[in-house]
Amino acid sequence: MSASVTSFQQWPANAQGASYRIEPAPTQVNNLEFQTVADMVRASIGPIGLVEAPSAGAARFIVSIEYGNPATQTWVRTYDDYYLNDGWGFGPAFGGFYGGGWGGGIFMSSYPRDVPVTVYKNALTVIIKDNSNNKAEVYRSSAVHNSTDDRLIQIMPYLARAVFDDFPGNNGQTREVTYDRMR
């Protein structure tokens, strides 16, 4: 599984061991799906050295989460395989060969055709603001994985991990992160 990750940061030097709190948007309050995604982000944020605060007032950093998987349609060029189209190798004109005899004939290649494909843009953005610095944004990272399957929650652990991969990273850098998918 690969994701394209873009990160922006002005990470403070004295942040090791500081506390954070995940703050849901009004539409995310009491939302079970959001709570599941927040748990995945918590699991990925721990290794960077932050600890969860018991309340928002006690937290140095406020973390907000945006996610989704809008569907778009694109066109993909495919080629009919005349050799295999009947399953026995005896498609039109026996595999596309016309003419006859030993060594004679010409090969007719397949024709291209464009078919519609639905693509899901599985995306996660994590934004961290510093309460000790007037709620200045100190980290913003987005991970995107395009797929033809509508499986955002199955992809989310990888996106959460990718957002914090090589934390805090270079400002404005886009990189490709790849993980082996668990089965």
Short mmCIF file of N, CA and C in Angstrom, two decimals:
data_model
loop_
_atom_site.label_atom_id
_atom_site.label_comp_id
_atom_site.label_asym_id
_atom_site.label_seq_id
_atom_site.Cartn_x
_atom_site.Cartn_y
_atom_site.Cartn_z
N MET A 1 0.86 -1.16 0.00
CA MET A 1 0.00 0.00 0.00
C MET A 1 0.90 1.21 0.00
N SER A 2 0.66 2.12 -0.91
CA SER A 2 1.47 3.34 -0.95
C SER A 2 0.57 4.55 -0.80
N ALA A 3 1.17 5.61 -0.28
CA ALA A 3 0.45 6.86 -0.10
C ALA A 3 1.38 8.01 -0.45
N SER A 4 0.81 9.02 -1.03
CA SER A 4 1.53 10.26 -1.29
C SER A 4 1.31 11.15 -0.09
N VAL A 5 2.40 11.58 0.56
CA VAL A 5 2.33 12.34 1.80
C VAL A 5 2.98 13.70 1.60
N THR A 6 2.25 14.75 1.96
CA THR A 6 2.78 16.11 1.91
C THR A 6 2.68 16.69 3.32
N SER A 7 3.81 17.21 3.82
CA SER A 7 3.86 17.74 5.17
C SER A 7 4.40 19.16 5.19
N PHE A 8 3.82 19.97 6.07
CA PHE A 8 4.29 21.33 6.32
C PHE A 8 4.51 21.42 7.83
N GLN A 9 5.63 22.02 8.24
CA GLN A 9 5.90 22.05 9.67
C GLN A 9 6.77 23.22 10.07
N GLN A 10 6.50 23.68 11.29
CA GLN A 10 7.37 24.57 12.03
C GLN A 10 7.38 24.01 13.44
N TRP A 11 7.91 22.81 13.55
CA TRP A 11 7.84 22.07 14.79
C TRP A 11 8.76 22.68 15.83
N PRO A 12 8.25 22.97 17.03
CA PRO A 12 9.08 23.56 18.08
C PRO A 12 10.11 22.57 18.61
N ALA A 13 11.27 23.07 18.97
CA ALA A 13 12.37 22.22 19.43
C ALA A 13 12.10 21.61 20.80
N ASN A 14 11.31 22.25 21.64
CA ASN A 14 11.09 21.78 23.01
C ASN A 14 9.79 20.98 23.16
N ALA A 15 9.40 20.23 22.17
CA ALA A 15 8.10 19.55 22.18
C ALA A 15 8.16 18.09 22.65
N GLN A 16 9.35 17.51 22.82
CA GLN A 16 9.46 16.11 23.22
C GLN A 16 8.77 15.90 24.57
N GLY A 17 7.87 14.93 24.63
CA GLY A 17 7.15 14.61 25.86
C GLY A 17 5.97 15.52 26.15
N ALA A 18 5.69 16.47 25.28
CA ALA A 18 4.55 17.38 25.48
C ALA A 18 3.24 16.63 25.29
N SER A 19 2.16 17.25 25.76
CA SER A 19 0.86 16.60 25.69
C SER A 19 0.04 17.13 24.52
N TYR A 20 -0.89 16.31 24.08
CA TYR A 20 -1.78 16.68 22.97
C TYR A 20 -3.20 16.24 23.32
N ARG A 21 -4.11 16.79 22.59
CA ARG A 21 -5.52 16.40 22.72
C ARG A 21 -6.14 16.43 21.33
N ILE A 22 -6.87 15.39 20.97
CA ILE A 22 -7.58 15.37 19.69
C ILE A 22 -8.90 16.10 19.90
N GLU A 23 -9.12 17.10 19.09
CA GLU A 23 -10.32 17.93 19.20
C GLU A 23 -11.21 17.69 17.97
N PRO A 24 -12.37 17.08 18.18
CA PRO A 24 -13.25 16.82 17.03
C PRO A 24 -13.95 18.10 16.56
N ALA A 25 -14.22 18.17 15.28
CA ALA A 25 -15.04 19.24 14.72
C ALA A 25 -16.48 19.01 15.18
N PRO A 26 -17.33 20.03 15.12
CA PRO A 26 -18.72 19.85 15.58
C PRO A 26 -19.43 18.66 14.92
N THR A 27 -19.16 18.40 13.65
CA THR A 27 -19.82 17.27 12.98
C THR A 27 -19.21 15.92 13.37
N GLN A 28 -18.06 15.94 14.07
CA GLN A 28 -17.39 14.70 14.46
C GLN A 28 -17.68 14.29 15.91
N VAL A 29 -18.32 15.16 16.69
CA VAL A 29 -18.62 14.86 18.08
C VAL A 29 -19.61 13.70 18.15
N ASN A 30 -19.32 12.73 19.01
CA ASN A 30 -20.16 11.53 19.20
C ASN A 30 -20.35 10.73 17.92
N ASN A 31 -19.39 10.80 17.02
CA ASN A 31 -19.43 10.06 15.76
C ASN A 31 -18.53 8.84 15.91
N LEU A 32 -19.10 7.66 15.83
CA LEU A 32 -18.33 6.43 16.04
C LEU A 32 -17.24 6.24 14.99
N GLU A 33 -17.51 6.60 13.76
CA GLU A 33 -16.49 6.48 12.73
C GLU A 33 -15.31 7.39 13.05
N PHE A 34 -15.58 8.63 13.45
CA PHE A 34 -14.50 9.56 13.81
C PHE A 34 -13.70 9.01 14.99
N GLN A 35 -14.37 8.44 15.99
CA GLN A 35 -13.67 7.90 17.15
C GLN A 35 -12.72 6.78 16.74
N THR A 36 -13.12 5.99 15.76
CA THR A 36 -12.26 4.91 15.24
C THR A 36 -11.04 5.50 14.54
N VAL A 37 -11.27 6.50 13.71
CA VAL A 37 -10.15 7.16 13.02
C VAL A 37 -9.23 7.83 14.03
N ALA A 38 -9.80 8.49 15.04
CA ALA A 38 -8.99 9.15 16.08
C ALA A 38 -8.12 8.13 16.81
N ASP A 39 -8.64 6.94 17.07
CA ASP A 39 -7.84 5.89 17.71
C ASP A 39 -6.66 5.49 16.84
N MET A 40 -6.86 5.44 15.54
CA MET A 40 -5.77 5.10 14.62
C MET A 40 -4.72 6.20 14.62
N VAL A 41 -5.14 7.44 14.69
CA VAL A 41 -4.19 8.56 14.75
C VAL A 41 -3.44 8.51 16.09
N ARG A 42 -4.13 8.23 17.19
CA ARG A 42 -3.48 8.10 18.50
C ARG A 42 -2.36 7.05 18.45
N ALA A 43 -2.66 5.93 17.85
CA ALA A 43 -1.67 4.85 17.76
C ALA A 43 -0.44 5.28 16.98
N SER A 44 -0.62 6.17 16.02
CA SER A 44 0.50 6.61 15.19
C SER A 44 1.21 7.82 15.77
N ILE A 45 0.55 8.60 16.60
CA ILE A 45 1.15 9.81 17.15
C ILE A 45 2.06 9.49 18.35
N GLY A 46 1.79 8.40 19.05
CA GLY A 46 2.60 8.02 20.21
C GLY A 46 4.09 7.91 19.94
N PRO A 47 4.50 7.23 18.87
CA PRO A 47 5.93 7.06 18.61
C PRO A 47 6.69 8.37 18.34
N ILE A 48 6.01 9.49 18.09
CA ILE A 48 6.74 10.74 17.83
C ILE A 48 7.09 11.47 19.13
N GLY A 49 6.66 10.91 20.28
CA GLY A 49 7.07 11.47 21.56
C GLY A 49 6.05 12.33 22.26
N LEU A 50 4.82 12.38 21.77
CA LEU A 50 3.76 13.14 22.44
C LEU A 50 2.91 12.18 23.28
N VAL A 51 2.33 12.71 24.36
CA VAL A 51 1.46 11.92 25.21
C VAL A 51 0.09 12.58 25.27
N GLU A 52 -0.95 11.77 25.38
CA GLU A 52 -2.30 12.32 25.39
C GLU A 52 -2.61 12.97 26.73
N ALA A 53 -3.16 14.17 26.69
CA ALA A 53 -3.54 14.92 27.89
C ALA A 53 -4.93 14.49 28.34
N PRO A 54 -5.21 14.60 29.66
CA PRO A 54 -6.54 14.22 30.15
C PRO A 54 -7.64 15.19 29.74
N SER A 55 -7.27 16.44 29.42
CA SER A 55 -8.27 17.42 29.00
C SER A 55 -7.65 18.39 28.00
N ALA A 56 -8.51 19.08 27.26
CA ALA A 56 -8.01 20.03 26.26
C ALA A 56 -7.24 21.17 26.90
N GLY A 57 -7.66 21.61 28.09
CA GLY A 57 -6.98 22.70 28.77
C GLY A 57 -5.58 22.35 29.21
N ALA A 58 -5.31 21.06 29.45
CA ALA A 58 -3.99 20.62 29.91
C ALA A 58 -3.05 20.31 28.75
N ALA A 59 -3.54 20.34 27.54
CA ALA A 59 -2.75 19.94 26.38
C ALA A 59 -1.99 21.11 25.78
N ARG A 60 -0.73 20.87 25.44
CA ARG A 60 0.03 21.89 24.71
C ARG A 60 -0.41 21.94 23.26
N PHE A 61 -0.65 20.77 22.67
CA PHE A 61 -1.00 20.69 21.26
C PHE A 61 -2.45 20.24 21.09
N ILE A 62 -3.14 20.87 20.15
CA ILE A 62 -4.49 20.47 19.76
C ILE A 62 -4.39 19.83 18.38
N VAL A 63 -4.92 18.63 18.25
CA VAL A 63 -4.86 17.86 17.01
C VAL A 63 -6.25 17.82 16.40
N SER A 64 -6.35 18.19 15.13
CA SER A 64 -7.62 18.03 14.41
C SER A 64 -7.40 17.09 13.24
N ILE A 65 -8.48 16.40 12.89
CA ILE A 65 -8.40 15.34 11.88
C ILE A 65 -9.47 15.58 10.82
N GLU A 66 -9.05 15.52 9.57
CA GLU A 66 -9.98 15.58 8.44
C GLU A 66 -9.73 14.33 7.59
N TYR A 67 -10.79 13.71 7.13
CA TYR A 67 -10.62 12.51 6.32
C TYR A 67 -11.82 12.32 5.39
N GLY A 68 -11.63 11.48 4.40
CA GLY A 68 -12.70 11.18 3.47
C GLY A 68 -12.19 10.36 2.30
N ASN A 69 -13.11 9.97 1.44
CA ASN A 69 -12.73 9.23 0.23
C ASN A 69 -13.71 9.54 -0.90
N PRO A 70 -13.65 10.76 -1.41
CA PRO A 70 -14.55 11.08 -2.52
C PRO A 70 -14.26 10.20 -3.74
N ALA A 71 -15.33 9.85 -4.43
CA ALA A 71 -15.21 9.01 -5.62
C ALA A 71 -15.24 9.89 -6.87
N THR A 72 -14.37 9.57 -7.79
CA THR A 72 -14.37 10.23 -9.09
C THR A 72 -14.34 9.14 -10.16
N GLN A 73 -14.68 9.53 -11.35
CA GLN A 73 -14.63 8.56 -12.43
C GLN A 73 -13.57 8.99 -13.43
N THR A 74 -12.79 8.03 -13.86
CA THR A 74 -11.76 8.27 -14.86
C THR A 74 -11.89 7.20 -15.93
N TRP A 75 -11.17 7.40 -17.00
CA TRP A 75 -11.22 6.44 -18.11
C TRP A 75 -9.88 5.73 -18.21
N VAL A 76 -9.94 4.43 -18.43
CA VAL A 76 -8.74 3.62 -18.55
C VAL A 76 -8.78 2.93 -19.90
N ARG A 77 -7.67 2.95 -20.59
CA ARG A 77 -7.58 2.29 -21.91
C ARG A 77 -7.26 0.81 -21.71
N THR A 78 -8.09 -0.05 -22.30
CA THR A 78 -7.85 -1.49 -22.26
C THR A 78 -7.75 -2.00 -23.68
N TYR A 79 -7.21 -3.19 -23.80
CA TYR A 79 -7.06 -3.83 -25.12
C TYR A 79 -7.69 -5.20 -25.05
N ASP A 80 -8.56 -5.47 -26.01
CA ASP A 80 -9.16 -6.80 -26.10
C ASP A 80 -8.08 -7.78 -26.52
N ASP A 81 -8.04 -8.92 -25.88
CA ASP A 81 -7.06 -9.95 -26.23
C ASP A 81 -7.77 -10.98 -27.10
N TYR A 82 -7.61 -10.84 -28.40
CA TYR A 82 -8.29 -11.73 -29.32
C TYR A 82 -7.84 -13.18 -29.17
N TYR A 83 -6.64 -13.39 -28.73
CA TYR A 83 -6.14 -14.75 -28.60
C TYR A 83 -6.88 -15.50 -27.50
N LEU A 84 -7.24 -14.79 -26.43
CA LEU A 84 -7.84 -15.46 -25.29
C LEU A 84 -9.34 -15.18 -25.12
N ASN A 85 -9.96 -14.51 -26.07
CA ASN A 85 -11.32 -14.07 -25.79
C ASN A 85 -12.35 -15.19 -25.72
N ASP A 86 -12.05 -16.38 -26.21
CA ASP A 86 -13.02 -17.45 -26.06
C ASP A 86 -12.58 -18.45 -24.99
N GLY A 87 -11.45 -18.19 -24.34
CA GLY A 87 -10.99 -19.05 -23.26
C GLY A 87 -10.19 -20.25 -23.71
N TRP A 88 -10.18 -20.55 -25.03
CA TRP A 88 -9.45 -21.71 -25.53
C TRP A 88 -8.32 -21.33 -26.47
N GLY A 89 -8.14 -20.05 -26.70
CA GLY A 89 -7.09 -19.64 -27.64
C GLY A 89 -7.55 -19.67 -29.08
N PHE A 90 -8.84 -19.94 -29.32
CA PHE A 90 -9.35 -19.98 -30.68
C PHE A 90 -10.34 -18.85 -30.89
N GLY A 91 -9.86 -17.63 -30.64
CA GLY A 91 -10.70 -16.46 -30.82
C GLY A 91 -10.92 -16.22 -32.30
N PRO A 92 -11.36 -15.04 -32.68
CA PRO A 92 -11.58 -14.73 -34.09
C PRO A 92 -10.33 -15.05 -34.91
N ALA A 93 -10.49 -15.81 -35.93
CA ALA A 93 -9.40 -16.19 -36.85
C ALA A 93 -8.26 -16.87 -36.10
N PHE A 94 -8.60 -17.70 -35.15
CA PHE A 94 -7.60 -18.48 -34.41
C PHE A 94 -6.46 -17.63 -33.87
N GLY A 95 -6.81 -16.72 -32.94
CA GLY A 95 -5.77 -15.96 -32.27
C GLY A 95 -5.34 -14.73 -33.03
N GLY A 96 -6.10 -14.29 -33.98
CA GLY A 96 -5.76 -13.06 -34.68
C GLY A 96 -4.92 -13.28 -35.92
N PHE A 97 -4.59 -14.52 -36.27
CA PHE A 97 -3.80 -14.76 -37.47
C PHE A 97 -4.73 -15.00 -38.66
N TYR A 98 -4.50 -14.23 -39.71
CA TYR A 98 -5.28 -14.38 -40.94
C TYR A 98 -4.34 -14.87 -42.03
N GLY A 99 -4.85 -15.54 -42.98
CA GLY A 99 -3.99 -16.07 -44.03
C GLY A 99 -3.63 -17.49 -43.66
N GLY A 100 -2.83 -18.10 -44.45
CA GLY A 100 -2.69 -19.48 -44.09
C GLY A 100 -1.36 -20.08 -44.40
N GLY A 101 -1.40 -21.36 -44.14
CA GLY A 101 -0.22 -22.15 -44.43
C GLY A 101 0.83 -22.01 -43.34
N TRP A 102 1.87 -22.72 -43.58
CA TRP A 102 2.98 -22.68 -42.64
C TRP A 102 3.77 -21.41 -42.86
N GLY A 103 3.84 -20.57 -41.81
CA GLY A 103 4.64 -19.35 -41.88
C GLY A 103 3.95 -18.22 -42.61
N GLY A 104 2.71 -18.42 -43.07
CA GLY A 104 2.04 -17.35 -43.79
C GLY A 104 1.07 -16.61 -42.89
N GLY A 105 0.51 -15.55 -43.37
CA GLY A 105 -0.52 -14.82 -42.65
C GLY A 105 0.01 -13.56 -41.98
N ILE A 106 -0.91 -12.83 -41.45
CA ILE A 106 -0.56 -11.60 -40.75
C ILE A 106 -1.24 -11.63 -39.39
N PHE A 107 -0.70 -10.89 -38.43
CA PHE A 107 -1.29 -10.82 -37.11
C PHE A 107 -2.08 -9.53 -36.99
N MET A 108 -3.31 -9.65 -36.57
CA MET A 108 -4.15 -8.48 -36.36
C MET A 108 -4.15 -8.17 -34.87
N SER A 109 -3.64 -7.02 -34.49
CA SER A 109 -3.57 -6.68 -33.07
C SER A 109 -4.95 -6.29 -32.56
N SER A 110 -5.07 -6.25 -31.26
CA SER A 110 -6.34 -5.93 -30.64
C SER A 110 -6.63 -4.43 -30.75
N TYR A 111 -7.87 -4.09 -30.59
CA TYR A 111 -8.30 -2.70 -30.67
C TYR A 111 -8.39 -2.13 -29.26
N PRO A 112 -7.93 -0.91 -29.07
CA PRO A 112 -8.07 -0.31 -27.74
C PRO A 112 -9.50 0.18 -27.53
N ARG A 113 -9.91 0.19 -26.28
CA ARG A 113 -11.18 0.80 -25.94
C ARG A 113 -11.04 1.41 -24.55
N ASP A 114 -11.75 2.48 -24.32
CA ASP A 114 -11.71 3.17 -23.05
C ASP A 114 -12.91 2.75 -22.23
N VAL A 115 -12.65 2.40 -20.96
CA VAL A 115 -13.73 1.98 -20.06
C VAL A 115 -13.71 2.88 -18.82
N PRO A 116 -14.89 3.19 -18.27
CA PRO A 116 -14.94 4.02 -17.06
C PRO A 116 -14.53 3.22 -15.83
N VAL A 117 -13.78 3.86 -14.93
CA VAL A 117 -13.35 3.25 -13.68
C VAL A 117 -13.60 4.24 -12.56
N THR A 118 -14.18 3.78 -11.46
CA THR A 118 -14.38 4.63 -10.29
C THR A 118 -13.12 4.57 -9.43
N VAL A 119 -12.61 5.75 -9.07
CA VAL A 119 -11.41 5.84 -8.24
C VAL A 119 -11.78 6.57 -6.95
N TYR A 120 -11.37 5.99 -5.83
CA TYR A 120 -11.61 6.59 -4.51
C TYR A 120 -10.31 7.24 -4.04
N LYS A 121 -10.40 8.50 -3.67
CA LYS A 121 -9.24 9.24 -3.16
C LYS A 121 -9.31 9.19 -1.64
N ASN A 122 -8.71 8.13 -1.07
CA ASN A 122 -8.68 7.95 0.38
C ASN A 122 -7.69 8.96 0.95
N ALA A 123 -8.16 9.86 1.81
CA ALA A 123 -7.30 10.94 2.29
C ALA A 123 -7.45 11.16 3.79
N LEU A 124 -6.33 11.50 4.42
CA LEU A 124 -6.30 11.85 5.84
C LEU A 124 -5.40 13.07 5.98
N THR A 125 -5.90 14.10 6.68
CA THR A 125 -5.10 15.27 7.01
C THR A 125 -5.11 15.43 8.52
N VAL A 126 -3.92 15.59 9.09
CA VAL A 126 -3.77 15.83 10.52
C VAL A 126 -3.15 17.20 10.69
N ILE A 127 -3.78 18.04 11.53
CA ILE A 127 -3.31 19.39 11.79
C ILE A 127 -3.02 19.51 13.28
N ILE A 128 -1.83 19.99 13.63
CA ILE A 128 -1.46 20.17 15.04
C ILE A 128 -1.20 21.66 15.27
N LYS A 129 -1.87 22.20 16.30
CA LYS A 129 -1.71 23.60 16.68
C LYS A 129 -1.11 23.66 18.09
N ASP A 130 -0.29 24.69 18.32
CA ASP A 130 0.42 24.86 19.58
C ASP A 130 -0.33 25.85 20.47
N ASN A 131 -0.92 25.35 21.56
CA ASN A 131 -1.64 26.21 22.51
C ASN A 131 -0.71 27.23 23.17
N SER A 132 0.56 26.87 23.35
CA SER A 132 1.49 27.78 24.03
C SER A 132 1.99 28.89 23.10
N ASN A 133 1.57 28.86 21.85
CA ASN A 133 1.99 29.87 20.87
C ASN A 133 0.76 30.39 20.11
N ASN A 134 -0.26 30.83 20.86
CA ASN A 134 -1.49 31.41 20.27
C ASN A 134 -2.16 30.50 19.25
N LYS A 135 -2.13 29.20 19.50
CA LYS A 135 -2.73 28.20 18.62
C LYS A 135 -2.19 28.26 17.19
N ALA A 136 -0.90 28.55 17.08
CA ALA A 136 -0.24 28.58 15.77
C ALA A 136 -0.15 27.16 15.22
N GLU A 137 -0.42 27.05 13.94
CA GLU A 137 -0.30 25.74 13.29
C GLU A 137 1.18 25.40 13.19
N VAL A 138 1.57 24.23 13.74
CA VAL A 138 2.97 23.82 13.73
C VAL A 138 3.20 22.57 12.88
N TYR A 139 2.13 21.88 12.51
CA TYR A 139 2.27 20.68 11.68
C TYR A 139 0.98 20.44 10.92
N ARG A 140 1.11 20.17 9.63
CA ARG A 140 -0.02 19.79 8.77
C ARG A 140 0.53 18.76 7.80
N SER A 141 -0.12 17.61 7.80
CA SER A 141 0.33 16.55 6.91
C SER A 141 -0.88 15.84 6.32
N SER A 142 -0.82 15.58 5.03
CA SER A 142 -1.90 14.89 4.32
C SER A 142 -1.34 13.65 3.63
N ALA A 143 -2.05 12.54 3.78
CA ALA A 143 -1.69 11.30 3.10
C ALA A 143 -2.86 10.92 2.20
N VAL A 144 -2.54 10.56 0.95
CA VAL A 144 -3.56 10.21 -0.04
C VAL A 144 -3.20 8.89 -0.69
N HIS A 145 -4.19 8.02 -0.77
CA HIS A 145 -4.04 6.73 -1.46
C HIS A 145 -5.22 6.57 -2.40
N ASN A 146 -4.96 6.42 -3.68
CA ASN A 146 -6.02 6.22 -4.67
C ASN A 146 -6.24 4.72 -4.88
N SER A 147 -7.50 4.32 -4.91
CA SER A 147 -7.80 2.91 -5.13
C SER A 147 -9.14 2.78 -5.85
N THR A 148 -9.40 1.60 -6.35
CA THR A 148 -10.68 1.33 -6.99
C THR A 148 -11.65 0.68 -6.02
N ASP A 149 -11.24 0.51 -4.76
CA ASP A 149 -12.09 -0.07 -3.73
C ASP A 149 -12.52 0.99 -2.74
N ASP A 150 -13.75 0.93 -2.29
CA ASP A 150 -14.28 1.84 -1.29
C ASP A 150 -14.03 1.23 0.09
N ARG A 151 -12.79 1.35 0.57
CA ARG A 151 -12.40 0.73 1.84
C ARG A 151 -11.59 1.70 2.69
N LEU A 152 -12.13 2.86 2.95
CA LEU A 152 -11.40 3.89 3.68
C LEU A 152 -10.93 3.42 5.06
N ILE A 153 -11.78 2.79 5.82
CA ILE A 153 -11.41 2.39 7.18
C ILE A 153 -10.31 1.33 7.17
N GLN A 154 -10.27 0.45 6.16
CA GLN A 154 -9.20 -0.54 6.08
C GLN A 154 -7.87 0.12 5.69
N ILE A 155 -7.92 1.22 4.94
CA ILE A 155 -6.72 1.93 4.51
C ILE A 155 -6.25 2.91 5.58
N MET A 156 -7.15 3.35 6.45
CA MET A 156 -6.85 4.42 7.42
C MET A 156 -5.65 4.15 8.32
N PRO A 157 -5.42 2.94 8.85
CA PRO A 157 -4.23 2.75 9.69
C PRO A 157 -2.94 3.07 8.94
N TYR A 158 -2.90 2.77 7.66
CA TYR A 158 -1.71 3.05 6.86
C TYR A 158 -1.57 4.55 6.61
N LEU A 159 -2.70 5.22 6.36
CA LEU A 159 -2.66 6.67 6.16
C LEU A 159 -2.22 7.38 7.44
N ALA A 160 -2.72 6.92 8.60
CA ALA A 160 -2.33 7.52 9.88
C ALA A 160 -0.84 7.31 10.14
N ARG A 161 -0.36 6.16 9.84
CA ARG A 161 1.07 5.87 10.01
C ARG A 161 1.90 6.72 9.04
N ALA A 162 1.41 6.87 7.81
CA ALA A 162 2.15 7.63 6.80
C ALA A 162 2.26 9.12 7.16
N VAL A 163 1.21 9.68 7.78
CA VAL A 163 1.21 11.09 8.16
C VAL A 163 2.36 11.40 9.12
N PHE A 164 2.72 10.43 9.98
CA PHE A 164 3.78 10.65 10.95
C PHE A 164 5.09 9.96 10.58
N ASP A 165 5.15 9.35 9.41
CA ASP A 165 6.38 8.73 8.95
C ASP A 165 7.42 9.81 8.71
N ASP A 166 8.63 9.62 9.25
CA ASP A 166 9.73 10.59 9.11
C ASP A 166 9.35 11.95 9.71
N PHE A 167 8.62 11.93 10.83
CA PHE A 167 8.16 13.14 11.51
C PHE A 167 9.32 13.97 12.02
N PRO A 168 9.32 15.29 11.97
CA PRO A 168 8.35 16.14 11.30
C PRO A 168 8.62 16.30 9.80
N GLY A 169 9.76 15.82 9.34
CA GLY A 169 10.06 15.88 7.91
C GLY A 169 10.44 17.27 7.44
N ASN A 170 10.72 17.36 6.17
CA ASN A 170 11.08 18.65 5.57
C ASN A 170 9.82 19.43 5.22
N ASN A 171 9.85 20.71 5.46
CA ASN A 171 8.69 21.56 5.20
C ASN A 171 8.36 21.58 3.71
N GLY A 172 7.09 21.28 3.39
CA GLY A 172 6.62 21.34 2.01
C GLY A 172 7.03 20.16 1.16
N GLN A 173 7.58 19.14 1.76
CA GLN A 173 8.04 17.98 1.01
C GLN A 173 6.89 17.02 0.72
N THR A 174 6.83 16.51 -0.50
CA THR A 174 5.90 15.44 -0.87
C THR A 174 6.73 14.20 -1.11
N ARG A 175 6.32 13.12 -0.50
CA ARG A 175 7.07 11.87 -0.63
C ARG A 175 6.10 10.71 -0.77
N GLU A 176 6.59 9.63 -1.30
CA GLU A 176 5.81 8.41 -1.46
C GLU A 176 6.21 7.45 -0.33
N VAL A 177 5.22 6.98 0.42
CA VAL A 177 5.45 6.06 1.53
C VAL A 177 4.77 4.75 1.18
N THR A 178 5.49 3.64 1.38
CA THR A 178 4.96 2.32 1.01
C THR A 178 5.04 1.38 2.21
N TYR A 179 3.95 0.64 2.44
CA TYR A 179 3.89 -0.36 3.51
C TYR A 179 3.37 -1.66 2.95
N ASP A 180 3.78 -2.77 3.56
CA ASP A 180 3.19 -4.06 3.25
C ASP A 180 1.84 -4.13 3.94
N ARG A 181 0.81 -4.51 3.20
CA ARG A 181 -0.53 -4.62 3.79
C ARG A 181 -0.65 -5.93 4.54
N MET A 182 -1.26 -5.82 5.75
CA MET A 182 -1.52 -7.02 6.54
C MET A 182 -2.74 -7.71 5.94
N ARG A 183 -2.75 -8.99 6.00
CA ARG A 183 -3.87 -9.75 5.45
C ARG A 183 -4.73 -10.30 6.54
#
